[in-house]
Amino acid sequence: MKKITFLYLFTSFISFAQWNQLGADIDGLVANEQSGTSNDLNADGTVLIVGAPRAMDNGIMTGKARVYEWNGTNWTQRGDDLIGSNQGDVFGEAVSISSDGNTIAVGAPGFLNTSYLSPTGPTGYTRIFEWNGTSWIQKGTDINGEAPNDVAGSSISLTANGNRIAIGASSNDGVNGSSSGHCRIYEWNGSAWNQLGSDIDGEAANDFSGSVSINATGTIVAIGASGNDAGGTNTGQVRVYEWNGSSWIQKGTDIDSDNTNASFGYTISLDTSGNTFIAGGYSFVNGALGFVKVFSWDGTDWVQKGETILGTTGSDFFGTAVGISQDGSVITASSLTLVNGYVRVFKFIGSSWIQQGADILGETNGDQFGRSLSLSANGSILAAGTPFNDGNGTSAGHVRVFENTTLSTSNFENSTISFYPNPTNNIVNFSSPETIEIISLYNLLGQEVLSKEINSNEFKLDISSQPSGTYIAKINSKGKSQSIKLIKL
């Protein structure tokens, strides 16, 4: 038999421990504020911003945002409520947070403002705040939309240091027609927010281009246009742009869906580098099944990474919200399903997206569990918003935070391992420059089916007693771990 050796650089690992709730529910404070419509976690998953866009202030529905911090046992509010200015601002419809959790942005697209449909209706605005150790202080003035009824601030995305922000205005009429939409990027110069480059306009009328995500350094931005018709009616589209020092230049070709009414690009999220992104299409011709796709930059263009991930049944609306880890290896997507709603997390192993743990289920029918999602940088902490939960009053909403500690990054530095054959009928041969202490084998339900103490650089793993299928071998050495996909014939 021909010997085929697989070499793996030891990077991050995964395993299949279940998702456990971290702390109690973070409930909206009163009925109807729909807390959890938006949320965002900082890099280490210890600071969380939550939007409650229908919250009242002195009898006026301005909307609010709140920031919470993990104290080791529970989530406690950090600073006072952040409050919108006017009736119907829906302040908190979108939120974003910097890596350290000390800069936050809150979008107020204003689409419930009573003057929204008038020629002088609200443009929408975004506010940025900075933590001074005791309070949230506004950083610069409001960043307003361009024209009435733009709904600017319906999607926002901060860079890692919080000094650049992408703001989507999906109903802007721009140069390409009514509701073609656009994205603007702003940079903090030390005293004010200044636009960086020109508007990035949608391709055509009714594209609703304006779902945005910016990379850590603020040099790459991905923009979804859920109403784009390039591949058919409302198929949707994603475009990616890169900053060249003076303007935003499209990076690669358009990424068009070919599913009618898919609304691809309705949600989008970039990894830290800006070279991998996930985008959702929450509906298409097969009912409202929904799907997500991941794309990576190959040096020339965008190529799909792994398979398309579909919802389970019609009316799932899978892909309504999405998230991605800093290295693009862990993704999450939600379904608003007419039942409880669910969230799924996947890890890229070999050439496939493998689900991590069981579905995370919502609490009650109609809650819209997973309406908003965010991941910590390493993908081990997940926040899911549920705006119509009634736990603290009708549609008070809440956010739940979950943790899967075995998804956190743990590296074998500068080391490789070889293993063969794969697929196999029985024996897999392993060789590593480092001493392997323990190897454990898991099935795709996350169940450990085999564990063996090794304490050697070379060893043979006998899986002849296991049923045919796909397994994950988790290898441990000196507190570091790596997982490898094995196929038993």
XYZ file of C-alpha atoms in Angstrom, residues 16-447:
432
model
C -16.809 18.548 21.554
C -17.618 19.673 25.079
C -21.100 21.094 25.280
C -21.949 24.773 25.505
C -22.601 25.790 29.113
C -24.304 29.021 30.105
C -21.908 31.534 31.636
C -23.733 33.384 34.409
C -27.431 34.151 34.645
C -29.661 35.567 31.911
C -28.957 39.238 31.168
C -32.560 40.431 31.129
C -34.051 43.596 29.733
C -35.220 45.785 32.598
C -38.846 46.422 31.601
C -41.435 45.127 29.153
C -41.184 45.852 25.435
C -37.615 47.181 25.311
C -36.487 44.183 23.207
C -33.084 43.933 24.830
C -30.823 41.604 22.859
C -31.808 42.907 19.429
C -28.075 43.505 19.081
C -25.001 42.453 21.054
C -21.228 42.326 20.731
C -18.464 40.718 22.822
C -14.946 42.050 23.220
C -11.951 39.886 22.286
C -11.624 37.896 25.508
C -15.380 37.627 26.060
C -15.419 39.524 29.365
C -17.211 42.701 28.232
C -20.546 42.677 26.410
C -22.637 45.475 24.917
C -26.381 44.882 24.482
C -28.863 46.959 22.490
C -32.447 47.560 23.662
C -33.798 49.722 20.822
C -37.400 49.976 22.083
C -36.462 51.013 25.638
C -38.232 54.020 27.131
C -36.677 57.070 28.762
C -39.060 59.364 30.646
C -41.971 58.053 28.610
C -40.189 58.447 25.262
C -39.109 55.397 23.249
C -35.559 56.478 22.457
C -33.829 53.127 22.757
C -30.905 52.253 25.010
C -27.681 50.284 25.179
C -26.038 48.733 28.230
C -22.578 47.321 28.826
C -21.922 44.332 31.077
C -18.705 42.921 32.513
C -17.930 39.395 33.715
C -16.726 39.449 37.340
C -15.864 35.768 37.512
C -19.291 34.604 38.655
C -21.851 36.821 36.912
C -22.489 39.707 34.530
C -22.666 43.162 36.155
C -23.530 46.413 34.418
C -20.562 48.647 33.643
C -21.560 52.311 33.744
C -24.998 53.837 33.251
C -27.534 53.158 30.517
C -26.697 54.848 27.211
C -29.807 56.594 25.893
C -30.969 57.819 22.485
C -32.153 61.375 21.849
C -35.575 61.223 20.208
C -38.787 59.253 20.009
C -38.305 56.362 17.584
C -34.507 56.630 17.271
C -34.205 52.870 17.948
C -30.884 53.641 19.600
C -29.253 50.241 20.114
C -30.539 48.622 16.918
C -26.859 47.955 16.182
C -23.847 47.882 18.506
C -20.113 47.215 18.268
C -17.209 46.989 20.730
C -13.417 47.275 20.528
C -11.112 44.379 21.386
C -10.331 45.674 24.883
C -13.962 46.542 25.603
C -13.208 50.201 26.323
C -14.674 51.705 23.140
C -18.236 51.066 22.026
C -20.472 52.249 19.208
C -24.270 52.420 19.139
C -26.346 52.821 15.995
C -29.680 54.680 15.918
C -31.145 54.294 12.409
C -34.358 56.042 13.487
C -36.740 54.013 11.361
C -39.466 54.224 14.018
C -39.247 57.999 14.256
C -42.683 59.528 13.643
C -41.241 61.798 10.949
C -39.391 58.952 9.232
C -41.454 59.047 6.027
C -41.367 62.835 5.685
C -38.862 64.604 3.411
C -37.075 65.776 6.536
C -37.204 62.436 8.345
C -34.249 61.202 10.375
C -31.043 60.248 8.642
C -29.932 57.946 11.430
C -26.850 58.434 13.567
C -24.064 56.569 15.344
C -22.485 57.448 18.695
C -19.126 56.258 19.949
C -18.244 56.131 23.656
C -15.039 55.534 25.585
C -14.666 54.137 29.110
C -12.707 56.457 31.432
C -12.578 54.047 34.342
C -15.874 55.092 35.899
C -18.195 56.262 33.086
C -18.904 56.087 29.376
C -17.892 59.397 27.751
C -18.986 60.228 24.206
C -16.022 60.259 21.837
C -16.585 63.035 19.298
C -19.966 64.164 18.053
C -22.724 62.034 16.536
C -21.927 60.646 13.083
C -25.075 61.430 11.106
C -26.369 59.809 7.954
C -26.293 61.643 4.648
C -29.966 62.141 3.837
C -33.478 61.666 5.269
C -34.602 58.069 5.600
C -31.115 56.592 5.057
C -31.372 54.428 8.229
C -27.671 55.056 8.775
C -26.402 53.100 11.748
C -28.524 50.017 11.112
C -25.235 48.102 10.813
C -21.952 49.238 12.389
C -18.508 47.719 12.939
C -15.532 49.014 14.976
C -11.890 48.120 14.445
C -9.896 46.386 17.184
C -8.608 49.659 18.663
C -11.900 51.497 18.182
C -10.406 54.274 16.042
C -12.111 53.349 12.778
C -15.738 52.458 12.199
C -17.788 51.238 9.235
C -21.393 52.471 9.143
C -24.046 51.049 6.842
C -26.997 53.026 5.489
C -28.993 50.416 3.590
C -31.750 52.775 2.390
C -29.465 55.525 1.081
C -30.327 56.502 -2.494
C -26.722 57.204 -3.485
C -25.669 57.491 -7.106
C -27.094 54.150 -8.208
C -30.780 54.495 -7.406
C -33.352 54.444 -4.647
C -32.329 52.323 -1.647
C -29.138 51.201 -3.350
C -27.493 51.749 0.030
C -23.967 52.665 0.986
C -21.197 52.259 3.535
C -19.033 54.993 5.017
C -15.841 54.496 7.006
C -14.723 57.052 9.586
C -11.419 57.519 11.397
C -10.695 59.208 14.737
C -8.000 61.900 14.353
C -7.650 62.627 18.048
C -10.470 65.141 18.246
C -13.117 64.256 15.639
C -14.445 61.545 13.345
C -13.509 62.159 9.694
C -14.698 60.151 6.712
C -11.970 57.956 5.253
C -12.307 57.848 1.483
C -15.524 58.182 -0.499
C -18.884 56.496 -0.012
C -18.960 52.843 -1.048
C -22.269 52.710 -2.918
C -24.518 49.761 -3.662
C -24.612 48.491 -7.228
C -28.251 49.192 -8.113
C -31.610 50.427 -6.839
C -33.170 48.347 -4.045
C -29.904 46.546 -3.305
C -30.089 47.662 0.357
C -26.309 47.523 0.493
C -25.208 48.299 4.036
C -24.628 45.208 6.148
C -21.024 45.879 7.178
C -18.023 44.290 8.866
C -14.514 45.763 9.120
C -11.306 43.892 9.929
C -9.145 44.511 13.010
C -6.888 47.136 11.438
C -9.607 48.912 9.469
C -8.055 48.233 6.081
C -10.635 45.772 4.715
C -14.420 46.076 4.809
C -17.058 43.580 3.656
C -20.484 44.856 2.624
C -23.627 42.809 2.112
C -26.401 43.822 -0.293
C -29.318 41.502 0.449
C -31.553 42.889 -2.307
C -29.058 42.646 -5.161
C -30.399 40.912 -8.292
C -27.142 39.949 -10.052
C -27.868 36.227 -9.659
C -31.663 36.537 -9.851
C -34.403 38.308 -7.918
C -33.179 39.302 -4.442
C -30.403 36.728 -4.553
C -28.035 39.023 -2.670
C -24.385 39.923 -2.960
C -21.216 40.591 -0.961
C -18.421 42.934 -2.005
C -15.105 43.414 -0.213
C -12.992 46.577 -0.351
C -9.422 47.336 0.710
C -7.894 50.686 1.700
C -4.891 51.597 -0.483
C -3.925 54.706 1.464
C -6.199 57.091 -0.405
C -9.342 55.214 -1.472
C -11.347 52.015 -1.109
C -10.616 49.561 -3.950
C -12.711 46.446 -4.518
C -10.806 43.319 -3.525
C -11.692 40.449 -5.833
C -14.905 39.996 -7.763
C -18.502 40.227 -6.553
C -19.700 37.262 -4.521
C -23.223 36.698 -5.841
C -25.773 34.165 -4.675
C -27.679 32.145 -7.266
C -30.688 31.338 -5.054
C -33.780 33.439 -5.800
C -34.921 35.448 -2.759
C -31.953 34.206 -0.727
C -31.135 37.695 0.623
C -27.485 36.634 0.770
C -25.384 39.221 2.579
C -28.145 40.160 5.006
C -25.606 39.376 7.728
C -21.837 39.319 7.442
C -18.758 39.017 9.635
C -15.021 39.291 8.829
C -12.188 37.652 10.709
C -9.320 39.700 12.180
C -7.192 39.671 9.021
C -10.060 40.442 6.681
C -9.191 37.441 4.531
C -12.080 35.202 5.627
C -15.742 36.077 6.084
C -19.077 34.418 6.754
C -22.304 35.656 5.168
C -25.887 34.550 5.658
C -28.834 34.205 3.315
C -31.766 33.688 5.637
C -34.317 32.694 2.991
C -34.469 31.062 -0.421
C -36.770 29.098 -2.695
C -36.743 25.974 -0.538
C -39.120 27.517 1.987
C -37.191 29.737 4.360
C -34.526 27.167 5.113
C -31.647 29.649 5.091
C -27.916 29.077 4.674
C -24.461 30.436 5.420
C -21.297 30.382 3.345
C -17.693 31.130 4.251
C -15.211 32.604 1.786
C -11.431 33.015 1.994
C -8.986 35.059 -0.060
C -6.615 32.867 -2.089
C -4.352 35.713 -3.207
C -6.328 36.347 -6.380
C -10.032 36.069 -5.567
C -12.595 34.861 -3.038
C -13.125 31.096 -2.909
C -15.675 29.245 -0.826
C -14.210 27.597 2.265
C -15.895 24.283 2.951
C -19.475 23.416 2.200
C -22.620 25.551 2.293
C -24.287 25.094 5.692
C -28.074 24.837 5.511
C -30.855 25.203 8.024
C -32.771 22.094 9.006
C -36.327 22.726 7.848
C -38.486 25.282 6.083
C -39.131 28.487 8.041
C -35.832 28.128 9.923
C -34.493 31.459 8.593
C -31.030 30.039 9.276
C -28.324 32.669 8.778
C -30.317 35.532 10.289
C -27.257 36.282 12.444
C -23.657 35.112 12.064
C -20.279 35.406 13.790
C -16.676 34.370 13.214
C -13.559 33.874 15.356
C -10.415 35.955 14.938
C -8.691 33.350 12.737
C -11.776 32.371 10.747
C -11.746 28.774 11.969
C -14.868 28.951 14.173
C -18.225 30.271 12.989
C -21.711 30.572 14.399
C -25.134 31.084 12.851
C -28.679 31.204 14.162
C -32.178 30.233 13.151
C -35.168 32.268 14.286
C -37.421 29.268 13.525
C -41.093 29.562 14.384
C -40.430 27.313 17.376
C -37.702 28.148 19.940
C -34.862 29.227 17.703
C -31.411 27.651 17.757
C -27.738 28.550 17.430
C -25.049 26.323 15.937
C -21.276 26.609 16.151
C -18.890 25.018 13.643
C -15.136 24.441 13.474
C -13.227 24.046 10.204
C -11.412 20.705 10.261
C -9.602 19.454 7.185
C -11.974 20.562 4.448
C -15.304 20.588 6.298
C -17.266 22.563 8.864
C -17.895 20.286 11.858
C -20.571 21.258 14.379
C -19.238 21.835 17.887
C -21.595 20.464 20.501
C -25.349 20.178 20.190
C -27.699 22.941 19.054
C -28.067 25.730 21.614
C -31.827 26.090 21.948
C -33.989 29.057 22.820
C -36.185 29.084 25.889
C -39.692 29.721 24.552
C -41.566 29.760 21.244
C -41.520 33.146 19.533
C -38.583 34.539 21.546
C -36.390 34.890 18.421
C -33.412 33.334 20.168
C -30.272 34.131 18.181
C -31.573 37.372 16.679
C -28.096 38.709 17.494
C -24.841 36.753 17.873
C -21.246 37.480 18.790
C -18.139 35.388 19.464
C -15.026 36.008 21.513
C -11.787 36.132 19.527
C -10.951 32.454 20.051
C -14.532 31.293 19.500
C -14.942 29.783 22.966
C -17.520 32.300 24.270
C -20.801 33.034 22.507
C -23.483 35.639 23.233
C -26.995 35.169 21.818
C -29.711 37.812 21.965
C -33.416 37.049 22.402
C -35.399 40.289 22.017
C -38.890 38.855 22.517
C -38.226 36.848 25.665
C -40.803 37.586 28.390
C -38.729 36.672 31.446
C -38.769 40.212 32.844
C -41.968 41.386 31.173
C -43.488 41.001 27.707
C -40.712 41.339 25.107
C -38.280 42.697 27.676
C -35.731 40.477 25.961
C -32.490 39.035 27.209
C -29.006 37.844 26.272
C -27.475 34.534 27.256
C -23.729 33.919 27.203
C -22.319 30.428 26.678
C -18.843 28.956 26.988
C -17.111 25.950 25.471
C -13.642 25.976 27.044
C -12.263 23.329 24.729
C -12.673 25.669 21.750
C -10.077 28.081 23.108
C -6.713 28.277 21.380
C -3.827 26.141 22.632
C -0.762 25.737 20.438
C 2.093 23.371 19.804
C 4.690 26.002 18.913
C 6.753 25.390 15.774
C 5.866 21.707 15.636
C 4.428 19.316 13.094
C 2.921 15.872 13.313
C 2.628 13.196 10.656
C -0.050 10.530 10.528
C -1.024 7.841 8.011
C -3.028 6.272 6.507
C -6.151 8.417 6.555
C -8.777 7.119 5.767
C -7.954 3.821 7.486
C -9.505 0.429 8.218
C -7.786 -0.034 11.569
C -4.345 1.444 12.421
C -3.179 5.074 12.182
C 0.561 5.720 12.628
C 1.567 8.975 14.350
C 4.948 10.689 14.607
C 5.769 14.007 16.296
C 8.923 15.938 17.287
C 7.275 16.500 20.676
C 6.303 13.806 23.154
C 2.601 13.030 22.922
C 1.106 12.375 26.353
C -2.525 11.430 25.688
C -4.700 10.925 22.628
C -8.501 10.875 22.818
C -10.943 9.967 20.070
C -14.386 11.599 19.733
C -17.308 10.839 17.463
C -19.273 13.673 15.849
C -21.780 13.679 18.703
C -18.968 14.867 20.934
C -18.739 11.549 22.797
